[in-house]
Coordinates of C-alpha atoms in Angstrom, one line a residue:
M797 CA 17.8 -19.2 -44.3
M798 CA 19.2 -18.9 -40.8
V799 CA 16.5 -18.6 -38.1
R800 CA 17.1 -17.4 -34.6
A801 CA 15.1 -16.5 -31.6
V802 CA 14.5 -12.8 -30.7
L803 CA 12.9 -11.6 -27.4
F804 CA 9.9 -9.3 -27.7
M805 CA 7.4 -8.0 -25.3
T806 CA 3.7 -8.8 -25.5
D807 CA 1.6 -7.2 -22.8
L808 CA 4.8 -6.6 -20.9
G809 CA 5.6 -10.3 -21.0
Y810 CA 8.0 -11.9 -23.4
A811 CA 8.0 -14.7 -25.9
T812 CA 10.0 -15.7 -28.9
K813 CA 9.5 -15.0 -32.6
P814 CA 11.5 -16.0 -35.6
A815 CA 13.6 -13.4 -37.4
D816 CA 15.9 -14.0 -40.3
S817 CA 19.4 -12.6 -40.6
D818 CA 18.5 -10.3 -43.5
A819 CA 16.0 -8.5 -41.3
R820 CA 18.6 -8.1 -38.6
Q821 CA 21.0 -6.4 -41.1
D822 CA 18.2 -4.0 -42.2
D823 CA 17.7 -2.9 -38.6
W824 CA 21.4 -2.1 -38.4
K825 CA 21.9 -0.1 -41.6
D826 CA 20.8 3.3 -40.3
R827 CA 23.4 5.6 -38.7
M828 CA 22.3 7.3 -35.5
K829 CA 23.8 10.6 -34.4
L830 CA 22.8 13.2 -31.9
K831 CA 24.1 15.9 -29.6
A832 CA 22.4 16.6 -26.3
D833 CA 22.8 18.8 -23.2
R834 CA 24.4 16.7 -20.5
A835 CA 21.9 17.8 -17.8
T836 CA 18.9 16.9 -19.9
L837 CA 20.3 13.6 -21.0
L838 CA 21.4 12.7 -17.5
K839 CA 18.0 13.3 -16.0
A840 CA 16.4 11.0 -18.5
L841 CA 19.0 8.3 -18.1
A842 CA 18.6 8.5 -14.3
H843 CA 14.9 7.8 -14.8
V844 CA 15.1 4.9 -17.1
Q845 CA 18.1 3.1 -15.6
N846 CA 16.2 2.7 -12.3
V847 CA 13.9 0.3 -14.2
V848 CA 16.7 -1.8 -15.5
E849 CA 17.1 -5.0 -13.4
K850 CA 20.6 -5.0 -11.9
R851 CA 20.8 -8.8 -11.9
N852 CA 19.2 -10.6 -14.9
T853 CA 20.0 -13.5 -17.2
I854 CA 18.9 -11.8 -20.4
P855 CA 21.8 -9.5 -21.6
I856 CA 19.5 -7.1 -23.6
L857 CA 17.6 -6.1 -20.5
A858 CA 20.7 -4.5 -19.1
N859 CA 20.6 -2.0 -22.0
V860 CA 18.6 1.0 -22.9
L861 CA 17.1 1.5 -26.3
L862 CA 18.1 4.9 -27.9
S863 CA 16.0 5.9 -30.8
V864 CA 16.2 9.2 -32.8
K865 CA 13.4 10.3 -35.0
E866 CA 12.6 13.8 -36.3
G867 CA 15.0 15.6 -33.9
R868 CA 13.9 13.9 -30.8
L869 CA 15.6 11.1 -28.8
T870 CA 13.5 8.4 -27.1
I871 CA 15.1 6.4 -24.4
A872 CA 13.4 3.1 -23.3
A873 CA 14.2 0.5 -20.6
T874 CA 12.4 -2.5 -19.3
D875 CA 12.7 -5.4 -16.9
L876 CA 9.8 -7.3 -18.6
E877 CA 7.5 -6.2 -15.7
I878 CA 7.9 -2.4 -16.1
A879 CA 8.7 -0.4 -19.2
L880 CA 9.7 3.3 -19.1
I881 CA 10.0 5.5 -22.1
E882 CA 11.1 9.1 -22.0
D883 CA 11.5 11.7 -24.8
V884 CA 14.5 14.0 -24.8
P885 CA 15.1 17.0 -27.1
V886 CA 18.4 16.8 -28.9
E887 CA 20.4 18.8 -31.5
A888 CA 22.1 17.8 -34.8
A889 CA 20.2 14.5 -34.8
Q890 CA 20.2 11.8 -37.4
D891 CA 17.4 9.2 -37.3
G892 CA 18.4 5.7 -36.2
S893 CA 18.5 3.5 -33.1
V894 CA 20.9 1.5 -31.0
T895 CA 21.0 -0.2 -27.6
A896 CA 23.7 0.6 -25.0
P897 CA 24.5 -0.6 -21.4
A898 CA 22.2 1.4 -19.1
A899 CA 24.4 1.7 -16.0
T900 CA 27.6 2.4 -17.9
L901 CA 26.1 5.0 -20.1
Y902 CA 24.5 6.7 -17.1
E903 CA 27.8 6.8 -15.1
I904 CA 29.7 8.2 -18.1
V905 CA 27.3 11.0 -18.6
R906 CA 27.0 11.7 -14.9
R907 CA 30.7 12.2 -14.6
Q908 CA 30.9 14.8 -17.4
P909 CA 31.3 18.5 -16.6
E910 CA 28.0 20.2 -15.6
H911 CA 27.5 22.2 -18.9
A912 CA 29.0 19.6 -21.3
Q913 CA 27.5 18.7 -24.6
V914 CA 27.3 14.9 -25.2
E915 CA 27.6 13.5 -28.7
L916 CA 26.5 10.0 -29.6
D917 CA 27.4 8.4 -32.9
H918 CA 26.6 4.9 -34.0
P919 CA 27.5 4.0 -37.6
G920 CA 25.3 0.8 -37.7
G921 CA 26.0 -2.9 -37.8
D922 CA 27.9 -4.3 -34.8
A923 CA 30.1 -1.2 -34.5
P924 CA 30.4 0.3 -31.0
L925 CA 28.5 3.4 -29.9
A926 CA 30.9 6.4 -29.9
L927 CA 30.4 9.0 -27.1
R928 CA 32.2 12.3 -27.0
A929 CA 32.0 15.2 -24.5
G930 CA 34.7 17.9 -24.9
R931 CA 38.0 16.1 -24.9
Y932 CA 36.5 12.9 -23.5
A933 CA 35.8 10.0 -25.8
T934 CA 34.7 6.4 -25.3
K935 CA 33.2 3.5 -27.3
L936 CA 30.5 1.2 -25.9
V937 CA 29.6 -2.3 -27.0
V938 CA 26.1 -2.5 -28.3
L939 CA 23.5 -5.3 -28.8
P940 CA 21.1 -5.6 -31.7
T941 CA 18.0 -3.4 -31.5
D942 CA 15.8 -6.2 -32.7
E943 CA 16.6 -8.1 -29.5
F944 CA 15.1 -5.3 -27.4
P945 CA 11.6 -6.2 -26.2
K946 CA 8.7 -4.5 -28.1
L947 CA 7.0 -2.1 -25.7
D948 CA 3.3 -2.8 -26.4
A949 CA 0.8 -2.0 -23.6
G950 CA -2.1 -3.6 -25.4
K951 CA -5.7 -2.4 -24.9
L952 CA -6.3 -0.2 -21.8
S953 CA -10.0 0.0 -21.2
H954 CA -10.2 2.8 -18.6
R955 CA -8.5 6.3 -18.8
F956 CA -8.6 9.2 -16.4
S957 CA -6.4 11.9 -15.0
I958 CA -5.4 12.8 -11.4
P959 CA -3.4 15.7 -10.1
A960 CA 0.3 14.9 -9.4
Q961 CA -0.1 16.0 -5.8
A962 CA -3.1 13.8 -5.2
L963 CA -1.2 10.7 -6.6
R964 CA 1.8 11.5 -4.5
G965 CA -0.5 11.6 -1.4
L966 CA -2.1 8.2 -2.3
I967 CA 1.3 6.6 -2.6
D968 CA 3.1 8.3 0.3
R969 CA 0.4 7.5 2.8
T970 CA 0.1 3.8 1.8
R971 CA 3.3 2.4 0.5
F972 CA 4.9 2.0 3.9
A973 CA 2.4 -0.7 4.7
I974 CA 3.1 -2.8 1.6
S975 CA 4.0 -6.4 2.5
T976 CA 7.5 -7.7 1.6
E977 CA 6.4 -11.3 2.3
E978 CA 6.6 -13.1 -1.0
T979 CA 4.3 -16.0 0.0
R980 CA 1.4 -13.6 0.1
Y981 CA 2.2 -12.0 -3.2
Y982 CA -1.2 -10.3 -3.5
L983 CA -0.2 -8.0 -0.6
N984 CA 3.1 -6.9 -2.4
G985 CA 1.5 -3.8 -3.8
I986 CA -1.1 -1.0 -3.4
Y987 CA -4.7 -2.0 -4.1
V988 CA -6.4 0.8 -6.0
H989 CA -10.1 0.8 -6.8
A990 CA -13.3 2.9 -7.1
A991 CA -15.4 3.0 -3.9
E992 CA -18.0 4.9 -2.1
S993 CA -17.4 6.8 1.2
D994 CA -20.2 8.5 3.0
G995 CA -22.2 8.7 -0.2
A996 CA -19.4 10.2 -2.3
A997 CA -17.5 8.3 -5.1
V998 CA -13.8 8.0 -4.2
L999 CA -10.6 6.6 -5.6
R1000 CA -9.3 4.4 -2.8
A1001 CA -5.7 3.1 -2.2
V1002 CA -5.1 0.4 0.4
A1003 CA -2.0 -1.4 1.6
T1004 CA -1.4 -3.9 4.4
D1005 CA 1.2 -6.3 5.6
G1006 CA -1.0 -8.0 8.2
H1007 CA 0.4 -5.9 11.0
R1008 CA -0.7 -2.5 9.9
L1009 CA -3.1 -1.2 7.2
A1010 CA -3.3 2.1 5.4
R1011 CA -6.4 3.3 3.5
V1012 CA -6.4 6.6 1.7
E1013 CA -9.0 8.3 -0.5
E1014 CA -9.3 11.0 -3.1
P1015 CA -12.3 12.2 -5.1
L1016 CA -13.0 9.8 -8.0
P1017 CA -11.6 11.3 -11.2
D1018 CA -13.8 11.5 -14.3
G1019 CA -13.5 8.3 -16.3
A1020 CA -12.5 6.1 -13.3
A1021 CA -16.0 4.9 -12.5
G1022 CA -16.3 1.2 -13.2
M1023 CA -12.6 0.6 -13.3
P1024 CA -11.4 -2.8 -12.1
G1025 CA -9.7 -3.0 -8.8
V1026 CA -6.0 -3.4 -9.5
I1027 CA -2.9 -4.2 -7.4
I1028 CA 0.1 -2.1 -8.4
P1029 CA 3.4 -3.9 -7.6
R1030 CA 5.8 -2.4 -5.0
K1031 CA 8.6 -1.7 -7.6
T1032 CA 6.1 0.1 -9.9
V1033 CA 4.9 2.2 -6.9
N1034 CA 8.4 3.2 -5.9
E1035 CA 9.5 4.0 -9.5
I1036 CA 6.4 6.1 -10.3
R1037 CA 6.9 8.0 -7.0
K1038 CA 10.4 8.9 -8.0
L1039 CA 9.1 10.3 -11.3
L1040 CA 6.5 12.3 -9.5
E1041 CA 9.1 14.2 -7.5
D1042 CA 9.5 17.0 -10.0
V1043 CA 6.2 16.7 -11.8
T1044 CA 3.2 19.1 -11.5
G1045 CA -0.1 19.2 -13.2
E1046 CA -2.2 16.2 -14.3
I1047 CA -1.1 12.6 -14.5
A1048 CA -2.8 10.5 -17.2
I1049 CA -3.6 7.0 -16.1
A1050 CA -4.8 4.2 -18.4
L1051 CA -5.4 0.7 -17.1
S1052 CA -7.0 -2.7 -17.7
E1053 CA -7.2 -5.8 -15.5
T1054 CA -3.6 -6.7 -16.3
R1055 CA -1.7 -3.5 -17.0
I1056 CA -1.5 0.1 -15.9
Q1057 CA 0.1 3.0 -17.7
F1058 CA 1.2 6.5 -16.3
T1059 CA 1.9 9.4 -18.6
L1060 CA 3.9 12.2 -16.9
D1061 CA 5.1 15.1 -19.0
T1062 CA 7.6 13.4 -21.5
M1063 CA 7.6 10.1 -19.7
R1064 CA 5.4 7.0 -20.0
M1065 CA 5.6 4.1 -17.7
T1066 CA 3.7 0.9 -18.3
S1067 CA 3.6 -2.0 -15.8
K1068 CA 2.1 -5.4 -15.2
L1069 CA -0.3 -5.6 -12.4
I1070 CA -0.3 -8.3 -9.7
D1071 CA -2.5 -11.2 -10.7
G1072 CA -4.4 -12.0 -7.5
T1073 CA -7.4 -11.2 -5.4
Y1074 CA -6.9 -8.6 -2.7
P1075 CA -8.5 -9.7 0.7
D1076 CA -11.5 -8.0 2.1
Y1077 CA -9.6 -5.4 4.1
S1078 CA -12.8 -3.9 5.6
K1079 CA -13.0 -6.8 8.0
V1080 CA -9.8 -5.6 9.9
I1081 CA -10.9 -2.0 10.2
P1082 CA -12.3 -1.7 13.7
V1083 CA -15.7 -0.1 14.3
G1084 CA -16.8 1.3 17.6
N1085 CA -13.4 2.0 19.1
D1086 CA -14.6 4.7 21.6
K1087 CA -11.5 5.4 23.7
I1088 CA -10.0 8.4 21.9
L1089 CA -6.5 9.7 22.6
R1090 CA -5.7 13.0 20.8
V1091 CA -2.1 14.2 20.9
D1092 CA 0.2 16.6 19.0
T1093 CA 1.8 14.6 16.2
N1094 CA 5.3 16.1 16.5
D1095 CA 5.4 15.8 20.3
F1096 CA 4.3 12.2 20.0
S1097 CA 6.7 11.1 17.2
N1098 CA 9.6 12.8 18.9
A1099 CA 8.8 11.1 22.2
V1100 CA 8.6 7.7 20.5
A1101 CA 12.0 8.3 18.9
R1102 CA 13.6 9.2 22.2
V1103 CA 12.1 6.4 24.2
S1104 CA 12.8 3.7 21.5
A1105 CA 16.4 4.7 21.4
I1106 CA 17.0 2.5 24.5
T1107 CA 16.8 -0.6 22.4
A1108 CA 18.3 -1.6 19.0
E1109 CA 15.7 -4.4 18.6
R1110 CA 13.2 -3.1 16.1
H1111 CA 10.5 -5.6 17.1
K1112 CA 10.5 -4.5 20.8
P1113 CA 7.3 -2.5 21.6
V1114 CA 6.9 1.0 22.9
K1115 CA 4.2 0.9 25.7
L1116 CA 1.6 3.6 25.8
S1117 CA 0.0 4.1 29.2
V1118 CA -3.0 6.4 28.9
A1119 CA -5.0 8.1 31.7
R1120 CA -7.0 11.3 31.8
D1121 CA -5.1 13.9 29.8
L1122 CA -1.8 12.0 30.4
L1123 CA 0.3 9.7 28.1
V1124 CA 3.4 7.9 29.3
L1125 CA 5.6 6.3 26.7
S1126 CA 8.0 3.6 27.9
A1127 CA 10.4 1.0 26.5
T1128 CA 12.6 -1.7 28.1
S1129 CA 15.7 -3.4 27.0
P1130 CA 17.2 -6.3 29.0
D1131 CA 20.7 -5.2 27.9
Q1132 CA 20.4 -1.4 27.9
G1133 CA 17.9 -0.5 30.6
T1134 CA 14.6 1.5 30.5
A1135 CA 13.3 4.8 29.2
S1136 CA 10.1 6.7 29.6
E1137 CA 8.6 10.1 28.8
E1138 CA 5.4 11.9 29.8
L1139 CA 3.1 14.0 27.6
D1140 CA 0.3 15.9 29.3
G1141 CA -1.5 19.2 29.5
E1142 CA -2.0 20.9 26.1
Q1143 CA -0.3 18.1 24.3
V1144 CA -2.8 15.3 25.2
E1145 CA -6.5 14.9 25.3
Y1146 CA -8.0 11.7 26.8
S1147 CA -11.1 11.3 28.9
S1148 CA -11.8 7.5 29.0
T1149 CA -10.7 4.7 31.3
P1150 CA -7.0 4.1 31.8
L1151 CA -5.4 1.8 29.2
E1152 CA -2.0 0.2 28.4
I1153 CA -1.1 -0.9 24.9
G1154 CA 2.1 -1.6 23.0
F1155 CA 3.2 -1.1 19.4
Q1156 CA 6.4 -1.4 17.4
A1157 CA 8.1 2.0 17.4
R1158 CA 8.7 1.8 13.6
Y1159 CA 5.0 1.2 13.0
L1160 CA 4.1 4.2 15.1
N1161 CA 6.5 6.5 13.3
D1162 CA 5.5 5.2 9.8
V1163 CA 1.9 6.3 10.6
T1164 CA 2.6 9.6 12.3
E1165 CA 4.8 10.7 9.5
Q1166 CA 1.7 10.8 7.3
I1167 CA -0.2 13.0 9.7
K1168 CA 0.1 16.7 10.4
G1169 CA -1.3 18.6 13.4
H1170 CA -2.9 16.3 15.8
V1171 CA -3.2 12.5 15.6
E1172 CA -6.1 10.5 17.1
F1173 CA -5.7 6.9 18.4
C1174 CA -9.0 5.1 18.7
F1175 CA -8.7 2.2 21.2
A1176 CA -11.1 -0.6 22.1
D1177 CA -8.8 -2.2 24.7
G1178 CA -5.1 -3.1 25.1
A1179 CA -5.3 -6.1 22.8
A1180 CA -7.6 -5.1 20.0
P1181 CA -6.6 -3.4 16.7
T1182 CA -6.3 0.4 17.0
L1183 CA -7.6 2.9 14.5
V1184 CA -5.3 5.9 13.8
R1185 CA -6.3 9.1 11.9
A1186 CA -5.6 12.7 11.6
A1187 CA -7.9 14.8 13.8
G1188 CA -10.7 16.2 11.6
D1189 CA -9.6 14.3 8.4
Q1190 CA -11.5 11.2 7.3
S1191 CA -9.7 10.8 4.0
A1192 CA -7.0 8.6 5.5
I1193 CA -7.2 6.0 8.2
F1194 CA -4.6 3.6 9.5
V1195 CA -4.9 0.4 11.6
L1196 CA -2.2 -0.9 13.9
M1197 CA -2.1 -4.4 15.5
P1198 CA -0.9 -4.1 19.1
M1199 CA 2.0 -6.1 20.7
R1200 CA 2.0 -7.8 24.0
V1201 CA 3.7 -5.7 26.7

């Protein structure tokens, strides 16, 4: 009997298992047919095709798995790190399954007329997948369904729910600080864990790249107590944020020390976690910074944008010169010249000793984009880390390392 190797997923990894040719033929006997609304199908394909790795050496990972059962289509995609499954209601369905190239299928459906009905028909075997929409017709090359990785999340020990809005806030206010430096891989994600803040139990999200740090808290959901601290990879963070865009209500989260799973409406995303130890971030959060600058967030961020326009070099600092109720922002470019802007009066509150300090303009903007109303900068001196927060809000704090000016 002929033996071949088939990829399958265990705990979102992959290995090999033997499979005989007769089993392969059994998988290919069923005919799959369905008719779906173009808009509904397109939305689901847009979600799952984002997970597909654009460059990979395993052909099956460029495909999505289409499975029809009891009048419902399930679309699945994976890159062996993340798996996304979405259920789609369909009409005139016949149970069966097939794989198809994700990017090609998405583009074909996207280019159909807005109210088109899309029909998919796969007779089985190695026959192509037929797609029709009105007078349009095409046939797509398929790969065997038994080569598609098995999407098994394993045992997930902790389960809880969190409002979609709260999860969006945790992500939006931290992901900008995720490191892209691959050598410190344990910083390439958001560290999420249960903690205590001022006597209250909280769910805390932290990200840092060594130059800035973001720490955001939400009340600890029921069921999250005792959860392990986990590092959610950057790609997973970005993909789950896209899915949250149109979602309301509660998001179910299940996790273990190695995997995390999010369930949103008809979608379920499972991801590996980063295997590493997150550093003790509390050591870099300054305590006792008593020179407080309070400024309107919009006025400040607009001034930073105008002043920093003088230089195209992103690493050049914007200097903050602070005196009593006065803030002067300035930047210098050897090739372009200088720029400065003053904020005073009702825009600025500062009553401590004069101080000069510099920061990257992009870092200042990344932080102030997360703050509404008034922002507070808590300084120690012109060379020490600065604590940044929204006035009157202790749920989120940010730390910026200064630059020499």
